[in-house]
Amino acid sequence: MEHKGFSNYPWIFVSLVTFVAHSTCGDVSYSIPEEMKHGSVLGNIAKDLGLDVNTLSARKARIDAAGNNRRYCDVNLRTGELTVNERIDREELCSEKPSCFLKFELVLERPLELHRFTLQIEDINDNAPFFPKNLIRLELRESADKGARFRVNEARDADIGQNSVKSYALQRNEYFTLSVNSNANGRKNVELILDKELDREQQEEVTIILTASDGGIPPRSGTVAIHVTVLDANDNAPVFSQDIYEASLPENAPLDTLVLTVTATDVDEGPNGEVTYEFSHLSNNARSAFSLDKVSGEMRVIGPIDFEEDSKYEILVEGKDSFGLSSDTKVIIDIVDVNDNAPVIFIKSLNNPIPENVPPGTEVGIINVQDVDSEKNGQVRCLIRHDVPFQLLSSITNYYSLVTTAELDREVLSDYNITITATDQGSPALSSSKVLQFSVADVNDNPPVFEQQTYSSYVNENNKPGSSLCSVTARDPDWRQNGTVIYSLLPGEMNGIPMSNFVSINGDTGVIHAVRPFDYEQFKSFKVQVMARDNGSPPLSSNVTVRVLLSDVNDNLPQILYPTPDGNTFMTEMVPKAVQANSLVSKVIAVDADSGQNAWLSYHIVKSTDPGLFTIGVYSGEIRAQRDISESDVMKQTLVVSVRDNGQPPLSATCTVNLLISDNLAEVPELKDMASGEGNSKLTTYLIIALVSVSTFFLTFIIIILSVRFCYRRKPRMLFDGALAIPSAYLPPNYADVDGTGTLRSVYNYDAYLTTGSRTSDFKFARSYNDGTLPADLTLKKSTLDRRDDLLDIPDSLQVIFTNFCW
């Protein structure tokens, strides 16, 4: 078979016919010649369908061939032109059918849009006529009459219409002429007419050339040689019992299946009546599928029968006697479709991965299902197996949109395996499956979550700068940068100081470090806000509170409040000689800025003038007489007291307590020295003193009576049994103790007899206080009784006397 391009035929053109189908999209049809060159423009399909050329590329426009895997045409996404993509041979596609169509689909996505169009393939004269045989042998009896007709197999041409066989020409000879007539089936009877009687003895063989020409421009032709052997007379040709034989055969029929039997009879006798059968004309597919018994005329299956390749066969069978006379008949075999093809699933488009924030109903893929079987055998239903958040929606025949049915969450399930099953309606039904794998793309939809709602860190004070306090951890289930957590401190202040001056945080690990040493005495705890932020866009964050609790360290010495530690002040306490054993004579008061056991103070006498005379309470600091004071005891007693806390290691401070054993100031040696220093010559002064003493004796008696009554009412306590009133100047503001909850274990009030430290000063009498509570403003208040004593306006010297009487 000879093929040539259509460029040799300037009369060929491309026509466009547009019509409206039942769908919303208009369908078009193009009429084109076969054998067009690759890249030839068939038309502008975008313009013909009213589509925007600029959107073809974005919508992934493409050509799909319905029921054919070969793509004969393509679309130019820049211009919208429909071009030839592969050689189109009408004879290969449609054989001898009078009309030849190729159906295609233009598919666009987002949204899914389908346009069907048809290519009508016009025949061109690219095939020359040919005869079934290269040599036709005729055996004619010499007795044949002039005008006898002898049939010759007609020529065939793969082209159709005007390009098929139109005329025959016989080589000029002296014996035969040519007669060509059309029969009832539209076929042509080609006959040789004997124009001159044969004479076997004169010429035993005659060879002539028969030429068949088609109607193409320019025309093509084919020839066959006719070899005539002159024999004795055979004047009857075989006659078939039927002009047309018809049979139905299911596809996939087993080999050697009997299709039908053709029968022809010849009224001649002997060898002239013996008929043999052979195929006169059949296609290549038919030649490989059927065989014909030469003697019996039985036609059997010798190869595969496929309805999808050929649904109908038309075969010419020739019956010929022994001497060359013949006739033919047509055999029509209809192939019955069998459901032997399972549906085929084609993935036309697939969006993978799928963002997890896509709304339900989002199209993620386009599925095309094809079944080459016919009628119910080719009707397909498509569904999704398993419980997945996807479904198939069918709006166009054999096309499905794969859409989501629910929100996707990558943190719950990051991958989906979707099994799509297509099942036809045949009996039995055939099905096929395809597995689609989808990955869910991460979206930053989860903020970091801390492992704890709050964090607590316990740190000893005086910590080293840069030391680790604690570590916070936040988890983010998102992926990659969306799940990468960065830690930072939120702005804040403590006592007006930015929190960044106290702590810092490692942005990658979440470890919180101390920037500076902490002082428990300044603050016992503080809170810091930590933010965990992911690296998504936009970033998400969450906060947590970290509470830092300080633990006290024994870093403060005990501070002695009384007696005052000021070395420039001379302070001495008077101790009456009548003090008995276990009587309170003084008290050492100390505080410690630390807390807990670091502030538990103990008191110890490390040095004393008379070690056996006085003792001190280990925890109270009270100085008491161990025994009764005797006349032999030294008047001036000095005690060195050590105050030690309970820390590890313990810290201590010392103070000196000066005690003066005397009932009046006159016995004090220092005062006597002062008196003698004024001169012994002043005798007059002594006389006056003696006179005054006598004069006042009477008054003294009266005062004694009043003093007894006064002592009964007031019930003054002795120095060793009372409480020592500590002036507010001895208590620093930061050591105020309320209700005995701090370092001062008990609440005491004392009356004290003190000197000012000056040799010329008068003896000072400190009144006692009954109110045992030290006010918050560190100012000691007098009791109501003290206010009444002030109203008495008794001189200080008399008060001393009154007190001595009360002792």
Short mmCIF file of N, CA and C in Angstrom, two decimals, residues 605-724:
data_model
loop_
_atom_site.label_atom_id
_atom_site.label_comp_id
_atom_site.label_asym_id
_atom_site.label_seq_id
_atom_site.Cartn_x
_atom_site.Cartn_y
_atom_site.Cartn_z
N ILE A 605 27.61 33.07 126.91
CA ILE A 605 28.57 33.95 127.58
C ILE A 605 29.95 33.36 127.34
N VAL A 606 30.76 34.10 126.62
CA VAL A 606 32.10 33.61 126.30
C VAL A 606 33.15 34.14 127.29
N LYS A 607 32.78 35.19 128.01
CA LYS A 607 33.73 35.75 128.99
C LYS A 607 32.96 36.54 130.02
N SER A 608 33.31 36.43 131.27
CA SER A 608 32.63 37.18 132.33
C SER A 608 33.61 37.44 133.46
N THR A 609 33.32 38.51 134.23
CA THR A 609 34.17 38.85 135.38
C THR A 609 34.10 37.75 136.42
N ASP A 610 32.90 37.29 136.70
CA ASP A 610 32.69 36.21 137.67
C ASP A 610 31.88 35.13 136.96
N PRO A 611 32.52 34.05 136.44
CA PRO A 611 31.79 33.06 135.63
C PRO A 611 30.65 32.39 136.35
N GLY A 612 30.69 32.33 137.64
CA GLY A 612 29.63 31.62 138.35
C GLY A 612 28.51 32.49 138.81
N LEU A 613 28.56 33.81 138.53
CA LEU A 613 27.55 34.72 139.07
C LEU A 613 26.34 34.86 138.15
N PHE A 614 26.57 34.97 136.87
CA PHE A 614 25.45 35.20 135.93
C PHE A 614 25.44 34.11 134.85
N THR A 615 24.24 33.86 134.37
CA THR A 615 24.04 32.93 133.25
C THR A 615 23.08 33.56 132.23
N ILE A 616 23.07 33.06 131.01
CA ILE A 616 22.23 33.63 129.94
C ILE A 616 21.39 32.52 129.31
N GLY A 617 20.14 32.83 129.00
CA GLY A 617 19.26 31.87 128.30
C GLY A 617 19.75 31.62 126.90
N VAL A 618 19.90 30.33 126.55
CA VAL A 618 20.48 29.99 125.25
C VAL A 618 19.62 30.54 124.12
N TYR A 619 18.31 30.49 124.26
CA TYR A 619 17.42 30.91 123.18
C TYR A 619 16.71 32.21 123.46
N SER A 620 16.66 32.64 124.75
CA SER A 620 15.96 33.88 125.08
C SER A 620 16.88 35.07 125.20
N GLY A 621 18.15 34.83 125.51
CA GLY A 621 19.08 35.94 125.70
C GLY A 621 18.93 36.64 127.04
N GLU A 622 18.13 36.07 127.92
CA GLU A 622 17.91 36.68 129.24
C GLU A 622 19.10 36.36 130.15
N ILE A 623 19.61 37.43 130.79
CA ILE A 623 20.73 37.29 131.74
C ILE A 623 20.14 37.23 133.14
N ARG A 624 20.41 36.14 133.85
CA ARG A 624 19.88 35.93 135.18
C ARG A 624 21.03 35.63 136.15
N ALA A 625 20.71 35.92 137.42
CA ALA A 625 21.69 35.61 138.48
C ALA A 625 21.64 34.13 138.78
N GLN A 626 22.84 33.49 138.82
CA GLN A 626 22.89 32.07 139.13
C GLN A 626 22.74 31.82 140.65
N ARG A 627 23.09 32.81 141.43
CA ARG A 627 23.02 32.69 142.90
C ARG A 627 22.72 34.06 143.48
N ASP A 628 22.55 34.11 144.75
CA ASP A 628 22.31 35.39 145.40
C ASP A 628 23.60 36.19 145.40
N ILE A 629 23.46 37.52 145.24
CA ILE A 629 24.62 38.42 145.23
C ILE A 629 25.08 38.64 146.68
N SER A 630 26.35 38.50 146.84
CA SER A 630 26.93 38.70 148.18
C SER A 630 27.78 39.96 148.21
N GLU A 631 28.18 40.36 149.42
CA GLU A 631 28.96 41.58 149.59
C GLU A 631 30.35 41.42 149.00
N SER A 632 30.78 40.17 148.87
CA SER A 632 32.14 39.97 148.35
C SER A 632 32.23 40.02 146.83
N ASP A 633 31.09 40.06 146.16
CA ASP A 633 31.11 40.11 144.71
C ASP A 633 31.61 41.46 144.23
N VAL A 634 32.34 41.42 143.16
CA VAL A 634 32.86 42.66 142.56
C VAL A 634 31.69 43.51 142.09
N MET A 635 31.82 44.80 142.33
CA MET A 635 30.72 45.71 141.97
C MET A 635 30.53 45.77 140.46
N LYS A 636 31.60 45.89 139.71
CA LYS A 636 31.49 46.00 138.25
C LYS A 636 31.66 44.61 137.64
N GLN A 637 30.62 44.17 136.93
CA GLN A 637 30.63 42.88 136.24
C GLN A 637 30.54 43.11 134.72
N THR A 638 31.46 42.49 134.03
CA THR A 638 31.47 42.61 132.56
C THR A 638 31.24 41.24 131.94
N LEU A 639 30.23 41.17 131.06
CA LEU A 639 29.90 39.92 130.37
C LEU A 639 30.09 40.10 128.86
N VAL A 640 30.87 39.19 128.23
CA VAL A 640 30.99 39.17 126.75
C VAL A 640 30.08 38.06 126.24
N VAL A 641 29.06 38.47 125.49
CA VAL A 641 28.02 37.54 125.02
C VAL A 641 28.20 37.31 123.50
N SER A 642 28.19 36.06 123.11
CA SER A 642 28.25 35.69 121.69
C SER A 642 26.85 35.25 121.23
N VAL A 643 26.40 35.86 120.16
CA VAL A 643 25.10 35.51 119.55
C VAL A 643 25.40 34.74 118.26
N ARG A 644 24.94 33.49 118.14
CA ARG A 644 25.25 32.61 117.01
C ARG A 644 23.94 32.10 116.38
N ASP A 645 23.92 32.14 115.03
CA ASP A 645 22.72 31.62 114.36
C ASP A 645 22.87 30.13 114.15
N ASN A 646 21.85 29.51 113.51
CA ASN A 646 21.81 28.05 113.34
C ASN A 646 22.10 27.63 111.91
N GLY A 647 22.73 28.53 111.14
CA GLY A 647 23.03 28.20 109.75
C GLY A 647 24.20 27.26 109.63
N GLN A 648 24.44 26.86 108.37
CA GLN A 648 25.58 25.98 108.07
C GLN A 648 26.44 26.64 107.01
N PRO A 649 27.64 27.15 107.35
CA PRO A 649 28.19 27.19 108.73
C PRO A 649 27.55 28.31 109.52
N PRO A 650 27.57 28.23 110.84
CA PRO A 650 26.94 29.27 111.65
C PRO A 650 27.76 30.55 111.63
N LEU A 651 27.05 31.70 111.79
CA LEU A 651 27.68 33.01 111.90
C LEU A 651 27.36 33.58 113.27
N SER A 652 28.23 34.41 113.78
CA SER A 652 28.04 34.93 115.14
C SER A 652 28.49 36.37 115.25
N ALA A 653 28.01 37.03 116.32
CA ALA A 653 28.41 38.39 116.69
C ALA A 653 28.50 38.45 118.22
N THR A 654 29.30 39.36 118.72
CA THR A 654 29.50 39.49 120.18
C THR A 654 29.18 40.88 120.64
N CYS A 655 28.85 40.98 121.92
CA CYS A 655 28.60 42.28 122.55
C CYS A 655 29.06 42.20 124.01
N THR A 656 29.20 43.34 124.62
CA THR A 656 29.65 43.43 126.01
C THR A 656 28.54 44.02 126.87
N VAL A 657 28.21 43.33 127.94
CA VAL A 657 27.18 43.81 128.88
C VAL A 657 27.89 44.21 130.18
N ASN A 658 27.69 45.48 130.57
CA ASN A 658 28.29 46.02 131.81
C ASN A 658 27.21 46.07 132.88
N LEU A 659 27.44 45.40 134.00
CA LEU A 659 26.51 45.37 135.11
C LEU A 659 27.17 46.02 136.33
N LEU A 660 26.40 46.85 137.03
CA LEU A 660 26.90 47.54 138.23
C LEU A 660 26.07 47.09 139.41
N ILE A 661 26.71 46.37 140.33
CA ILE A 661 26.00 45.88 141.52
C ILE A 661 26.01 46.99 142.57
N SER A 662 24.90 47.65 142.72
CA SER A 662 24.81 48.78 143.68
C SER A 662 23.36 49.13 143.86
N ASP A 663 23.09 49.69 145.07
CA ASP A 663 21.72 50.13 145.33
C ASP A 663 21.52 51.59 145.01
N ASN A 664 22.61 52.41 144.99
CA ASN A 664 22.49 53.83 144.66
C ASN A 664 23.75 54.27 143.97
N LEU A 665 23.64 55.39 143.36
CA LEU A 665 24.76 55.90 142.58
C LEU A 665 25.90 56.41 143.44
N ALA A 666 25.58 56.66 144.67
CA ALA A 666 26.63 57.21 145.53
C ALA A 666 27.73 56.21 145.80
N GLU A 667 27.43 54.99 145.70
CA GLU A 667 28.43 53.97 145.98
C GLU A 667 29.35 53.72 144.80
N VAL A 668 28.99 54.30 143.71
CA VAL A 668 29.81 54.07 142.52
C VAL A 668 31.14 54.78 142.68
N PRO A 669 32.26 54.12 142.56
CA PRO A 669 33.56 54.75 142.78
C PRO A 669 33.79 55.94 141.89
N GLU A 670 33.37 55.91 140.71
CA GLU A 670 33.60 57.05 139.82
C GLU A 670 32.94 58.30 140.34
N LEU A 671 31.71 58.11 140.88
CA LEU A 671 31.02 59.28 141.41
C LEU A 671 31.71 59.85 142.63
N LYS A 672 32.31 58.94 143.48
CA LYS A 672 33.02 59.42 144.66
C LYS A 672 34.24 60.22 144.28
N ASP A 673 34.91 59.75 143.24
CA ASP A 673 36.08 60.49 142.78
C ASP A 673 35.72 61.87 142.32
N MET A 674 34.57 61.98 141.72
CA MET A 674 34.11 63.27 141.25
C MET A 674 33.82 64.20 142.42
N ALA A 675 33.25 63.65 143.50
CA ALA A 675 32.91 64.49 144.65
C ALA A 675 34.17 65.01 145.36
N SER A 676 35.17 64.10 145.51
CA SER A 676 36.40 64.53 146.19
C SER A 676 37.21 65.48 145.36
N GLY A 677 37.03 65.49 144.13
CA GLY A 677 37.77 66.37 143.24
C GLY A 677 37.37 67.82 143.39
N GLU A 678 36.24 68.12 144.03
CA GLU A 678 35.77 69.49 144.14
C GLU A 678 36.45 70.25 145.32
N GLY A 679 37.18 69.45 146.16
CA GLY A 679 37.94 70.13 147.26
C GLY A 679 37.47 69.70 148.63
N ASN A 680 38.43 69.35 149.50
CA ASN A 680 38.09 68.93 150.88
C ASN A 680 37.94 70.09 151.82
N SER A 681 38.26 71.23 151.37
CA SER A 681 38.21 72.40 152.26
C SER A 681 36.84 72.98 152.47
N LYS A 682 35.89 72.46 151.70
CA LYS A 682 34.56 73.05 151.76
C LYS A 682 33.80 72.39 152.90
N LEU A 683 34.14 72.68 154.13
CA LEU A 683 33.46 72.10 155.30
C LEU A 683 32.05 72.62 155.45
N THR A 684 31.87 73.82 155.00
CA THR A 684 30.53 74.40 155.13
C THR A 684 29.51 73.59 154.38
N THR A 685 29.94 73.05 153.29
CA THR A 685 28.99 72.27 152.48
C THR A 685 28.49 71.06 153.24
N TYR A 686 29.37 70.40 153.98
CA TYR A 686 28.95 69.24 154.75
C TYR A 686 27.99 69.60 155.87
N LEU A 687 28.26 70.73 156.46
CA LEU A 687 27.36 71.15 157.53
C LEU A 687 25.96 71.42 157.00
N ILE A 688 25.94 72.04 155.88
CA ILE A 688 24.62 72.32 155.28
C ILE A 688 23.91 71.02 154.96
N ILE A 689 24.67 70.07 154.47
CA ILE A 689 24.06 68.78 154.12
C ILE A 689 23.50 68.11 155.36
N ALA A 690 24.26 68.16 156.46
CA ALA A 690 23.77 67.57 157.71
C ALA A 690 22.52 68.25 158.20
N LEU A 691 22.50 69.58 158.06
CA LEU A 691 21.31 70.32 158.50
C LEU A 691 20.11 69.95 157.66
N VAL A 692 20.34 69.83 156.40
CA VAL A 692 19.22 69.48 155.51
C VAL A 692 18.72 68.08 155.81
N SER A 693 19.64 67.19 156.13
CA SER A 693 19.24 65.81 156.41
C SER A 693 18.35 65.75 157.65
N VAL A 694 18.69 66.48 158.65
CA VAL A 694 17.87 66.48 159.87
C VAL A 694 16.52 67.11 159.58
N SER A 695 16.61 68.18 158.78
CA SER A 695 15.35 68.90 158.53
C SER A 695 14.37 68.05 157.74
N THR A 696 14.93 67.26 156.92
CA THR A 696 14.03 66.48 156.04
C THR A 696 13.65 65.14 156.64
N PHE A 697 14.10 64.80 157.83
CA PHE A 697 13.76 63.49 158.39
C PHE A 697 12.28 63.32 158.58
N PHE A 698 11.71 64.44 159.04
CA PHE A 698 10.27 64.36 159.25
C PHE A 698 9.54 64.15 157.93
N LEU A 699 10.00 64.96 157.02
CA LEU A 699 9.36 64.81 155.71
C LEU A 699 9.56 63.41 155.15
N THR A 700 10.69 62.83 155.43
CA THR A 700 10.97 61.48 154.93
C THR A 700 10.00 60.47 155.49
N PHE A 701 9.69 60.63 156.78
CA PHE A 701 8.75 59.71 157.39
C PHE A 701 7.42 59.77 156.68
N ILE A 702 6.97 61.00 156.42
CA ILE A 702 5.69 61.16 155.72
C ILE A 702 5.78 60.53 154.32
N ILE A 703 6.86 60.75 153.67
CA ILE A 703 7.01 60.23 152.30
C ILE A 703 7.02 58.71 152.28
N ILE A 704 7.62 58.11 153.34
CA ILE A 704 7.65 56.65 153.41
C ILE A 704 6.26 56.09 153.45
N ILE A 705 5.41 56.74 154.28
CA ILE A 705 4.02 56.27 154.36
C ILE A 705 3.35 56.35 153.00
N LEU A 706 3.57 57.50 152.40
CA LEU A 706 2.98 57.64 151.05
C LEU A 706 3.56 56.64 150.07
N SER A 707 4.84 56.35 150.24
CA SER A 707 5.49 55.42 149.29
C SER A 707 4.94 54.02 149.43
N VAL A 708 4.67 53.60 150.68
CA VAL A 708 4.11 52.26 150.88
C VAL A 708 2.78 52.14 150.15
N ARG A 709 1.98 53.17 150.36
CA ARG A 709 0.68 53.15 149.67
C ARG A 709 0.87 53.17 148.15
N PHE A 710 1.80 53.98 147.73
CA PHE A 710 2.06 54.08 146.29
C PHE A 710 2.53 52.75 145.70
N CYS A 711 3.42 52.07 146.45
CA CYS A 711 3.91 50.78 145.96
C CYS A 711 2.81 49.74 145.91
N TYR A 712 1.88 49.85 146.84
CA TYR A 712 0.77 48.90 146.83
C TYR A 712 -0.07 49.06 145.59
N ARG A 713 -0.28 50.29 145.24
CA ARG A 713 -1.11 50.54 144.05
C ARG A 713 -0.37 50.19 142.76
N ARG A 714 0.87 50.60 142.68
CA ARG A 714 1.60 50.43 141.41
C ARG A 714 2.21 49.05 141.26
N LYS A 715 2.59 48.43 142.36
CA LYS A 715 3.27 47.14 142.33
C LYS A 715 4.42 47.13 141.32
N PRO A 716 5.38 47.99 141.60
CA PRO A 716 6.52 48.03 140.65
C PRO A 716 7.32 46.75 140.73
N ARG A 717 7.82 46.33 139.56
CA ARG A 717 8.65 45.15 139.48
C ARG A 717 10.11 45.54 139.58
N MET A 718 10.88 44.68 140.20
CA MET A 718 12.31 44.92 140.34
C MET A 718 12.96 44.75 138.98
N LEU A 719 14.13 45.25 138.90
CA LEU A 719 14.86 45.20 137.63
C LEU A 719 15.01 43.78 137.12
N PHE A 720 15.29 42.88 138.05
CA PHE A 720 15.53 41.49 137.63
C PHE A 720 14.27 40.72 137.39
N ASP A 721 13.09 41.37 137.74
CA ASP A 721 11.83 40.68 137.50
C ASP A 721 10.99 41.39 136.47
N GLY A 722 11.43 42.49 136.00
CA GLY A 722 10.63 43.28 135.06
C GLY A 722 11.07 43.05 133.66
N ALA A 723 10.62 43.95 132.84
CA ALA A 723 10.95 43.88 131.42
C ALA A 723 11.74 45.11 131.04
N LEU A 724 12.61 44.92 130.13
CA LEU A 724 13.50 46.02 129.74
C LEU A 724 12.88 46.75 128.56
#
